[in-house]
Amino acid sequence: ISIQRDRRLRRTLSRDLAKKKTFPALYNLFRQGFLQSNEVHIFGYARTKMTDDALRERIHGYLSQGKGAEQTESLSKFLQLIKYVSGSYDSEDGFRLLDKEISEHELAKKSRPGTSRRLFYLALPPSVYPSVCKMIRHYCMNQSHLSGWTRVVVEKPFGKDLSSAEDLSCQLGELFNEEQLYRIDHYLGKELVQNLLVLRFANRFFLPLWNRDNIDNIQIVFREDFGTEGRGGYFDEYGIIRDIIQNHLLQVLCLVAMEKPVSLKPEHIRDEKVKVLQSVMPIALEEVVLGQYDGYKDDPTVPDGSNTPTFATVILRIHNERWEGVPFILKAGKALNSRKAEIRVQFKDVPGDIFRSKKHGRNEFVIRLQPSEAMYMKLTVKKPGLQMSTILSELDLSYGQRYQDVTIPEAYERLILDTIRGDQQHFVRRDELRAAWEIFTPLLHRIDDGELQPISYKPGSRGPAEADELLSKAGYVQTHGY
Ligand code: BG6
């Protein structure tokens, strides 16, 4: 996307992501005035031969569903910003043509002639990243006589293990500096993930409690109630640990567990995240349960003998003063009984409990990332009425009720805007990525070698029963009665 003034992007196409996330996000930014028609141009680049209009029509199909008449006009204005260039991922001619198209647009702009602000958004198979980045570097960044910037956004997977990720980082590092690279993890754009820092460091309540003396265990959970439909081929190469746990859930863990950063500067925050990752101990195999849902291998793109996990529970242990002895239980699964992502912080029992409130369960602080963003605290209270008995109840902050007039932005909307503004806080730094792969690579290699086999589970269930057993062994107590 080529943008004038404070707003500009450029990207290539990837159908699924383009349809569900990036184009809707771009359109929403446009509607809200963050991308102005006289400043922004969006160029699609892919191998398929197609006219500008054919691409516009396709995008119209993605965006028009459920839109009222009042949006029809803005949608057609948005579509006019889109152009298409076809070429292969290693074609000099293709990228020269792309550069020419962008330059023409830049020169024609009246608002800021002489500026070049280019955002390349790569939603591509990782195998072509190096060649595409080389092409961009050599053929689309020669506008040094103009003021502005070039930034490159890359989507995961960033490699398959430590060494492939390091190779990729080195190759990209030779072409771009770290300030130009935006490794996107869309969980960092979610409202309640962004809220974690505020919650932890702006509330006196939490400061003295957030540690091993008070917290018994922490769960970070991702569930989906659908399988790998249509993505079996991709998924089978990666599995649930690479797809969700090593990136999305680990990023959330960092924000839950890190120390207070020196300031809100992106580098200070990312410094603290790296320290947490570096303090994670090697994963113990007896603290891992893998699962695969029945029917996963019916997908023709999945090999018959696949042992790829579609479910995993993995316990991480952080070796530092704050967290020694507190299990961080990361759990993710496809084709489960519900769609939900949440953080559950379970506190220890009250010492010398005179109410025997233990029978209901413990204090638990739950942050629901999606759906229906909410935070609630499970508390023991006196059961209202004449008798003196206790129940477990909730202090509940449901965003839908409390902030009725606010539409919570989609993660991609926020993150794309950050890339335009040049804010790297919610993007993954190279050393974070390395540390994340260091944690999971030994386990992943053992799975890839067939040493660990997934347990089968029924689609629509909670996953393998062994995962619940591991949870209880780690100290999690099921709470009742609210
Ligand atoms: C993606 C994974 O990163 O995140 C998908 O590749 C998954 O497998 C998706 O479905 C979930 O995102 P969200 O925002 O719907 O929780």
Coordinates of C-alpha atoms and ligand atoms in Angstrom, one line a residue:
I1 CA 0.0 0.0 0.0
S2 CA 1.4 3.3 -0.9
I3 CA 0.3 6.1 1.3
Q4 CA 0.8 9.8 1.5
R5 CA 1.1 11.8 4.7
D6 CA 0.7 9.8 7.9
R7 CA -1.1 6.9 6.3
R8 CA 0.1 4.4 3.8
L9 CA 0.3 0.8 3.1
R10 CA 1.0 -1.7 0.4
R11 CA 0.4 -5.4 0.3
T12 CA 0.2 -8.6 -1.6
L13 CA -2.8 -10.9 -1.6
S14 CA -3.5 -14.1 0.3
R15 CA -7.0 -15.2 -0.1
D16 CA -8.1 -16.4 3.3
L17 CA -6.4 -13.7 5.3
A18 CA -7.2 -11.0 2.7
K19 CA -10.9 -12.0 2.8
K20 CA -11.3 -12.4 6.6
K21 CA -8.9 -10.0 8.1
T22 CA -6.7 -7.6 6.1
F23 CA -9.2 -6.1 3.5
P24 CA -12.0 -5.7 6.1
A25 CA -9.4 -4.0 8.3
L26 CA -8.2 -1.7 5.5
Y27 CA -11.8 -0.9 4.6
N28 CA -12.7 -0.1 8.2
L29 CA -9.7 2.2 8.5
F30 CA -10.8 3.9 5.3
R31 CA -14.3 4.4 6.6
Q32 CA -13.1 6.0 9.8
G33 CA -10.9 8.4 7.9
F34 CA -7.5 6.9 8.7
L35 CA -6.8 6.2 5.0
Q36 CA -7.7 9.1 2.8
S37 CA -8.6 8.6 -0.9
N38 CA -6.2 11.3 -2.0
E39 CA -3.3 9.8 -0.2
V40 CA -3.6 6.0 -0.3
H41 CA -3.3 3.4 -2.9
I42 CA -3.5 -0.3 -2.4
F43 CA -1.7 -2.6 -4.9
G44 CA -2.4 -6.3 -4.9
Y45 CA 0.4 -8.4 -6.2
A46 CA 0.1 -12.2 -7.0
R47 CA 0.8 -14.7 -9.7
T48 CA -2.8 -15.0 -11.0
K49 CA -3.5 -12.9 -14.1
M50 CA -6.3 -10.5 -13.3
T51 CA -7.5 -7.0 -14.1
D52 CA -7.9 -4.2 -11.6
D53 CA -11.6 -4.6 -11.9
A54 CA -11.6 -8.3 -11.4
L55 CA -9.7 -7.8 -8.1
R56 CA -12.1 -5.0 -7.1
E57 CA -15.0 -7.3 -7.7
R58 CA -13.5 -10.0 -5.7
I59 CA -12.9 -7.7 -2.8
H60 CA -16.3 -6.2 -3.2
G61 CA -17.6 -9.7 -2.6
Y62 CA -15.6 -10.0 0.6
L63 CA -16.7 -6.7 2.0
S64 CA -20.3 -6.1 0.8
Q65 CA -22.0 -8.8 2.9
G66 CA -24.3 -7.4 5.4
K67 CA -23.5 -3.8 4.5
G68 CA -26.4 -1.3 4.4
A69 CA -26.9 1.3 1.7
E70 CA -25.1 4.0 3.6
Q71 CA -21.9 2.0 3.2
T72 CA -22.2 1.3 -0.5
E73 CA -20.8 4.7 -1.4
S74 CA -17.8 4.5 0.8
L75 CA -17.2 0.9 -0.4
S76 CA -17.1 2.0 -4.0
K77 CA -14.7 4.8 -3.1
F78 CA -12.5 2.3 -1.3
L79 CA -12.5 -0.1 -4.2
Q80 CA -11.2 2.7 -6.5
L81 CA -8.0 2.8 -4.4
I82 CA -7.1 -0.8 -5.4
K83 CA -5.0 -1.8 -8.3
Y84 CA -3.5 -5.1 -9.3
V85 CA -0.1 -6.2 -10.6
S86 CA 0.5 -9.7 -11.6
G87 CA 3.9 -11.4 -11.4
S88 CA 5.7 -14.3 -9.9
Y89 CA 7.5 -14.1 -6.5
D90 CA 10.9 -14.1 -8.1
S91 CA 10.3 -12.1 -11.2
E92 CA 12.4 -9.0 -11.7
D93 CA 10.0 -7.8 -14.3
G94 CA 7.0 -8.2 -12.0
F95 CA 8.6 -6.2 -9.2
R96 CA 9.9 -3.5 -11.6
L97 CA 6.3 -3.1 -12.9
L98 CA 5.0 -2.9 -9.4
D99 CA 7.6 -0.2 -8.6
K100 CA 6.6 1.7 -11.7
E101 CA 2.9 1.6 -10.8
I102 CA 3.6 2.8 -7.3
S103 CA 6.0 5.6 -8.4
E104 CA 3.4 6.9 -10.9
H105 CA 0.9 7.1 -8.1
E106 CA 3.4 8.9 -5.8
L107 CA 4.3 11.4 -8.4
A108 CA 0.7 12.1 -9.3
K109 CA -0.3 12.9 -5.7
K110 CA -1.0 16.5 -5.1
S111 CA -1.1 16.5 -1.3
R112 CA 2.6 15.6 -0.9
P113 CA 4.6 15.3 -4.0
G114 CA 8.1 14.0 -3.4
T115 CA 7.2 11.7 -0.6
S116 CA 7.3 7.9 -0.8
R117 CA 5.8 5.9 2.0
R118 CA 5.5 2.2 1.1
L119 CA 4.2 -0.5 3.2
F120 CA 4.7 -4.0 1.8
Y121 CA 2.4 -6.6 3.5
L122 CA 3.5 -10.2 2.9
A123 CA 0.9 -12.8 3.5
L124 CA 2.6 -15.5 1.6
P125 CA 4.0 -19.0 2.1
P126 CA 7.2 -18.5 4.1
S127 CA 9.3 -20.4 1.5
V128 CA 8.9 -17.4 -0.8
Y129 CA 9.7 -14.7 1.8
P130 CA 13.4 -14.5 1.0
S131 CA 12.9 -14.1 -2.8
V132 CA 10.0 -11.6 -2.4
C133 CA 12.0 -9.5 0.1
K134 CA 15.0 -9.5 -2.2
M135 CA 12.9 -8.3 -5.1
I136 CA 11.3 -5.6 -2.9
R137 CA 14.8 -4.5 -1.7
H138 CA 16.3 -4.4 -5.2
Y139 CA 13.4 -3.1 -7.3
C140 CA 10.9 -1.3 -5.1
M141 CA 13.1 0.7 -2.8
N142 CA 15.1 2.9 -5.1
Q143 CA 13.2 6.1 -4.3
S144 CA 15.9 7.4 -2.0
H145 CA 15.6 10.8 -3.7
L146 CA 12.2 11.1 -2.1
S147 CA 11.4 11.6 1.6
G148 CA 9.4 8.9 3.5
W149 CA 9.9 5.3 4.4
T150 CA 9.6 1.7 3.4
R151 CA 8.2 -0.9 5.9
V152 CA 7.6 -4.6 5.5
V153 CA 5.0 -6.5 7.4
V154 CA 5.4 -10.3 7.6
E155 CA 2.9 -12.8 8.7
K156 CA 3.7 -16.0 10.6
P157 CA 4.9 -18.7 10.3
F158 CA 8.3 -17.2 10.8
G159 CA 10.1 -20.5 10.3
K160 CA 9.4 -24.0 11.5
D161 CA 11.9 -24.3 14.3
L162 CA 14.8 -22.4 15.8
S163 CA 17.3 -22.9 12.9
S164 CA 14.8 -22.2 10.1
A165 CA 13.6 -19.1 11.9
E166 CA 17.2 -17.9 12.4
D167 CA 17.9 -18.5 8.7
L168 CA 14.9 -16.5 7.7
S169 CA 15.8 -13.7 10.2
C170 CA 19.3 -13.5 8.8
Q171 CA 18.1 -13.3 5.3
L172 CA 15.6 -10.6 6.0
G173 CA 18.1 -8.9 8.3
E174 CA 20.5 -8.5 5.4
L175 CA 17.8 -6.7 3.4
F176 CA 16.0 -4.6 6.0
N177 CA 16.9 -3.2 9.3
E178 CA 14.8 -4.1 12.4
E179 CA 12.9 -0.8 12.3
Q180 CA 11.6 -1.6 8.9
L181 CA 10.4 -5.1 9.8
Y182 CA 7.0 -5.7 11.4
R183 CA 6.4 -9.3 12.4
I184 CA 2.7 -9.5 13.0
D185 CA 1.1 -11.6 15.7
H186 CA -2.5 -10.5 15.6
Y187 CA -3.2 -11.5 19.2
L188 CA -1.1 -8.4 20.2
G189 CA -3.8 -6.3 18.5
K190 CA -6.7 -7.7 20.6
E191 CA -8.3 -5.2 23.0
L192 CA -7.9 -7.3 26.1
V193 CA -4.4 -8.3 25.3
Q194 CA -3.5 -4.6 25.0
N195 CA -5.3 -4.1 28.3
L196 CA -3.0 -6.4 30.2
L197 CA -0.2 -3.9 30.7
V198 CA -2.7 -1.3 32.0
L199 CA -4.4 -3.8 34.2
R200 CA -1.2 -5.0 35.8
F201 CA 0.7 -1.8 36.2
A202 CA -2.0 0.8 36.7
N203 CA -3.9 -0.9 39.5
R204 CA -2.8 -1.0 43.1
F205 CA -4.9 -4.1 43.6
F206 CA -2.8 -6.3 41.5
L207 CA 0.7 -5.1 42.3
P208 CA 1.1 -7.1 45.6
L209 CA -0.8 -10.1 44.5
W210 CA 0.7 -10.9 41.1
N211 CA 3.3 -13.4 42.2
R212 CA 4.1 -17.0 43.5
D213 CA 3.0 -16.1 47.0
N214 CA -0.6 -15.6 46.0
I215 CA -1.2 -17.2 42.6
D216 CA -1.4 -21.0 42.3
N217 CA -1.6 -21.4 38.6
I218 CA -2.3 -19.6 35.4
Q219 CA -4.0 -20.9 32.3
I220 CA -3.9 -19.4 28.9
V221 CA -6.5 -21.1 26.7
F222 CA -7.5 -21.0 23.1
R223 CA -10.4 -23.1 21.8
E224 CA -12.0 -23.3 18.4
D225 CA -15.2 -25.1 17.7
F226 CA -14.3 -25.9 14.1
G227 CA -11.5 -28.0 12.6
T228 CA -8.9 -27.2 10.0
E229 CA -11.5 -27.0 7.2
G230 CA -9.9 -26.0 3.9
R231 CA -6.5 -25.5 5.6
G232 CA -5.5 -29.1 6.3
G233 CA -2.5 -29.0 4.0
Y234 CA -1.0 -25.9 5.6
F235 CA -2.0 -27.0 9.1
D236 CA -0.5 -30.5 8.8
E237 CA 2.9 -29.1 8.3
Y238 CA 2.7 -26.9 11.3
G239 CA 0.3 -28.3 13.9
I240 CA -1.3 -26.5 16.8
I241 CA 1.9 -25.7 18.7
R242 CA 3.4 -23.7 15.8
D243 CA 0.0 -22.3 14.7
I244 CA -1.2 -21.0 18.1
I245 CA 0.9 -21.8 21.2
Q246 CA 4.4 -20.8 20.2
N247 CA 3.2 -17.4 19.0
H248 CA -0.3 -16.2 20.1
L249 CA -0.4 -17.8 23.6
L250 CA 3.3 -17.2 24.3
Q251 CA 2.9 -13.5 23.6
V252 CA 0.0 -13.4 26.0
L253 CA 2.1 -15.2 28.6
C254 CA 4.8 -12.6 28.2
L255 CA 2.4 -9.8 29.0
V256 CA 1.0 -11.7 32.0
A257 CA 4.3 -12.6 33.5
M258 CA 6.8 -9.8 32.6
E259 CA 8.2 -7.2 35.0
K260 CA 7.2 -3.6 34.8
P261 CA 8.9 -2.0 31.8
V262 CA 11.0 1.1 32.4
S263 CA 8.6 3.1 30.2
L264 CA 6.0 2.5 27.6
K265 CA 8.6 2.7 24.8
P266 CA 8.3 -0.3 22.5
E267 CA 11.9 -1.2 23.2
H268 CA 11.4 -1.2 26.9
I269 CA 8.3 -3.4 26.7
R270 CA 10.0 -5.8 24.4
D271 CA 13.1 -6.0 26.5
E272 CA 10.9 -7.3 29.4
K273 CA 9.1 -9.8 27.2
V274 CA 12.4 -11.2 26.1
K275 CA 13.5 -11.7 29.7
V276 CA 10.4 -13.7 30.5
L277 CA 11.0 -15.9 27.5
Q278 CA 14.6 -16.5 28.4
S279 CA 13.5 -17.5 31.9
V280 CA 11.3 -20.3 30.7
M281 CA 12.7 -23.8 31.7
P282 CA 12.9 -26.7 29.2
I283 CA 9.5 -28.3 28.8
A284 CA 9.1 -31.6 30.6
L285 CA 7.5 -34.3 28.4
E286 CA 5.3 -35.4 31.2
E287 CA 3.8 -32.0 31.3
V288 CA 2.6 -32.2 27.7
V289 CA -0.6 -33.7 26.3
L290 CA -1.2 -33.8 22.6
G291 CA -4.5 -34.6 20.8
Q292 CA -5.8 -35.1 17.3
Y293 CA -9.5 -34.9 16.6
D294 CA -11.2 -37.9 14.9
G295 CA -11.8 -37.1 11.3
Y296 CA -8.8 -34.8 10.9
K297 CA -7.2 -37.2 8.5
D298 CA -10.3 -37.4 6.3
D299 CA -9.2 -34.2 4.7
P300 CA -7.6 -35.3 1.4
T301 CA -4.7 -32.8 1.8
V302 CA -3.7 -34.4 5.1
P303 CA -1.5 -37.6 4.9
D304 CA -3.1 -40.8 6.2
G305 CA -0.4 -41.4 8.8
S306 CA -0.3 -37.8 10.1
N307 CA 0.6 -37.4 13.8
T308 CA 0.1 -33.6 13.7
P309 CA -1.5 -32.4 16.9
T310 CA -4.7 -30.4 16.6
F311 CA -4.8 -30.0 20.4
A312 CA -2.1 -29.5 23.0
T313 CA -1.7 -28.7 26.6
V314 CA 1.8 -27.7 27.6
I315 CA 3.0 -26.5 31.0
L316 CA 5.7 -23.8 31.0
R317 CA 7.6 -23.0 34.2
I318 CA 9.3 -19.6 34.6
H319 CA 12.5 -19.7 36.6
N320 CA 12.6 -16.3 38.4
E321 CA 11.8 -14.8 41.7
R322 CA 8.2 -13.9 40.9
W323 CA 7.1 -17.1 39.3
E324 CA 9.1 -20.1 40.6
G325 CA 6.7 -23.0 41.2
V326 CA 3.7 -21.4 39.3
P327 CA 2.6 -23.5 36.3
F328 CA 1.6 -21.6 33.2
I329 CA -0.7 -24.0 31.5
L330 CA -1.0 -23.2 27.7
K331 CA -3.9 -25.0 26.1
A332 CA -5.0 -24.8 22.5
G333 CA -7.3 -27.0 20.3
K334 CA -9.3 -27.1 17.2
A335 CA -12.7 -28.8 16.8
L336 CA -13.5 -28.5 20.5
N337 CA -16.8 -27.8 22.3
S338 CA -16.6 -24.0 22.2
R339 CA -14.8 -21.0 20.7
K340 CA -13.0 -19.0 23.3
A341 CA -9.7 -17.5 24.3
E342 CA -9.1 -16.6 27.9
I343 CA -6.6 -16.2 30.7
R344 CA -7.4 -17.7 34.1
V345 CA -5.4 -16.7 37.0
Q346 CA -6.2 -18.9 40.0
F347 CA -5.2 -17.8 43.4
K348 CA -4.1 -20.0 46.3
D349 CA -6.6 -21.1 49.1
V350 CA -7.2 -18.7 52.0
P351 CA -5.0 -19.9 54.9
G352 CA -6.9 -20.7 58.1
D353 CA -10.2 -20.5 56.2
I354 CA -13.0 -20.3 58.9
F355 CA -15.8 -20.4 56.3
R356 CA -14.8 -23.7 54.6
S357 CA -15.4 -21.7 51.4
K358 CA -12.9 -24.0 49.8
K359 CA -15.7 -26.3 48.8
H360 CA -16.9 -23.8 46.2
G361 CA -13.4 -23.3 44.8
R362 CA -10.9 -20.5 44.8
N363 CA -10.6 -16.9 43.8
E364 CA -10.0 -16.7 40.2
F365 CA -9.5 -13.8 37.9
V366 CA -10.6 -14.4 34.3
I367 CA -9.8 -12.3 31.3
R368 CA -11.9 -13.4 28.3
L369 CA -10.2 -12.2 25.2
Q370 CA -13.0 -13.4 22.9
P371 CA -15.8 -13.7 22.2
S372 CA -17.6 -11.1 24.3
E373 CA -14.6 -9.4 25.9
A374 CA -14.9 -9.5 29.7
M375 CA -13.0 -9.6 32.9
Y376 CA -14.4 -11.2 36.0
M377 CA -13.3 -12.0 39.4
K378 CA -14.7 -15.0 41.3
L379 CA -15.2 -14.1 44.9
T380 CA -16.6 -15.8 47.9
V381 CA -19.5 -13.8 49.4
K382 CA -22.1 -14.3 52.0
K383 CA -25.1 -15.9 50.4
P384 CA -27.8 -13.1 50.6
G385 CA -30.5 -14.0 53.2
L386 CA -30.9 -14.8 56.8
Q387 CA -28.5 -17.7 57.0
M388 CA -24.8 -17.4 57.3
S389 CA -23.5 -19.4 54.4
T390 CA -21.1 -18.6 51.6
I391 CA -21.3 -18.8 47.8
L392 CA -18.9 -18.1 45.0
S393 CA -20.0 -15.0 43.0
E394 CA -18.5 -12.7 40.4
L395 CA -17.4 -9.1 40.0
D396 CA -18.0 -8.8 36.4
L397 CA -16.9 -6.2 33.8
S398 CA -18.4 -7.3 30.5
Y399 CA -17.3 -4.9 27.8
G400 CA -20.5 -5.3 25.8
Q401 CA -22.6 -4.0 28.7
R402 CA -20.2 -1.4 30.1
Y403 CA -19.0 0.2 26.8
Q404 CA -22.2 -0.1 24.8
D405 CA -21.3 2.8 22.5
V406 CA -17.8 1.7 21.7
T407 CA -17.1 -0.7 18.8
I408 CA -14.0 -2.6 19.7
P409 CA -11.6 -2.5 16.8
E410 CA -10.5 -5.7 15.1
A411 CA -6.9 -6.6 15.9
Y412 CA -5.8 -6.2 12.3
E413 CA -7.2 -2.7 12.1
R414 CA -5.2 -1.6 15.0
L415 CA -2.0 -3.3 13.9
I416 CA -2.1 -2.0 10.4
L417 CA -2.6 1.5 11.8
D418 CA 0.5 0.9 14.0
T419 CA 2.6 0.0 11.0
I420 CA 1.5 3.2 9.2
R421 CA 2.3 5.2 12.3
G422 CA 5.6 3.4 12.8
D423 CA 4.8 2.0 16.2
Q424 CA 6.5 -1.4 16.8
Q425 CA 5.3 -2.0 20.3
H426 CA 2.8 -4.7 19.3
F427 CA 5.1 -6.5 16.9
V428 CA 7.5 -9.3 17.6
R429 CA 11.2 -8.3 17.7
R430 CA 13.9 -10.6 16.3
D431 CA 15.2 -11.7 19.7
E432 CA 11.7 -12.4 21.0
L433 CA 11.2 -14.7 18.1
R434 CA 14.4 -16.5 18.7
A435 CA 13.6 -17.0 22.4
A436 CA 10.1 -18.3 21.5
W437 CA 11.6 -20.9 19.2
E438 CA 14.2 -21.9 21.7
I439 CA 11.4 -22.9 24.1
F440 CA 9.4 -25.1 21.7
T441 CA 12.0 -26.5 19.2
P442 CA 13.1 -29.5 21.3
L443 CA 9.5 -30.6 21.8
L444 CA 8.5 -29.9 18.2
H445 CA 11.4 -32.1 17.0
R446 CA 10.3 -35.0 19.1
I447 CA 6.8 -34.7 17.7
D448 CA 8.1 -34.4 14.2
D449 CA 10.2 -37.5 14.8
G450 CA 7.1 -39.4 15.8
E451 CA 8.4 -39.9 19.4
L452 CA 5.2 -38.3 20.8
Q453 CA 1.8 -39.3 19.5
P454 CA -1.4 -37.4 19.8
I455 CA -4.3 -39.0 21.7
S456 CA -7.5 -39.0 19.6
Y457 CA -10.5 -37.0 20.7
K458 CA -14.1 -36.5 19.6
P459 CA -14.8 -33.3 17.6
G460 CA -17.0 -31.1 19.8
S461 CA -15.5 -32.4 23.1
R462 CA -13.2 -30.8 25.6
G463 CA -10.2 -32.6 24.1
P464 CA -8.4 -35.7 25.5
A465 CA -9.4 -36.4 29.2
E466 CA -5.6 -36.7 29.9
A467 CA -5.4 -32.9 29.5
D468 CA -7.8 -32.4 32.3
E469 CA -5.9 -34.8 34.4
L470 CA -2.7 -32.8 33.7
L471 CA -4.5 -29.7 34.7
S472 CA -5.5 -31.1 38.1
K473 CA -2.0 -32.4 38.7
A474 CA -0.7 -28.9 38.0
G475 CA -3.0 -27.7 40.8
Y476 CA -5.9 -26.2 39.0
V477 CA -9.1 -26.6 41.0
Q478 CA -12.5 -26.5 39.2
T479 CA -14.7 -23.8 40.8
H480 CA -18.5 -24.2 41.3
G481 CA -21.5 -22.4 42.3
Y482 CA -21.5 -19.1 40.5
Ligands
BG6_1 C1 -4.4 -17.8 13.2 C2 -4.2 -19.3 13.1 O1 -3.1 -17.3 13.5 O2 -5.3 -17.5 14.3 C3 -5.6 -20.0 12.8 O3 -3.4 -19.6 12.0 C4 -6.6 -19.5 13.9 O4 -5.5 -21.4 12.8 C5 -6.6 -18.0 14.1 O5 -7.9 -19.9 13.5 C6 -7.4 -17.6 15.3 O6 -7.5 -16.2 15.3 P1 -8.7 -15.5 16.1 O7 -8.4 -14.1 16.1 O8 -10.0 -15.9 15.4 O9 -8.6 -16.1 17.5

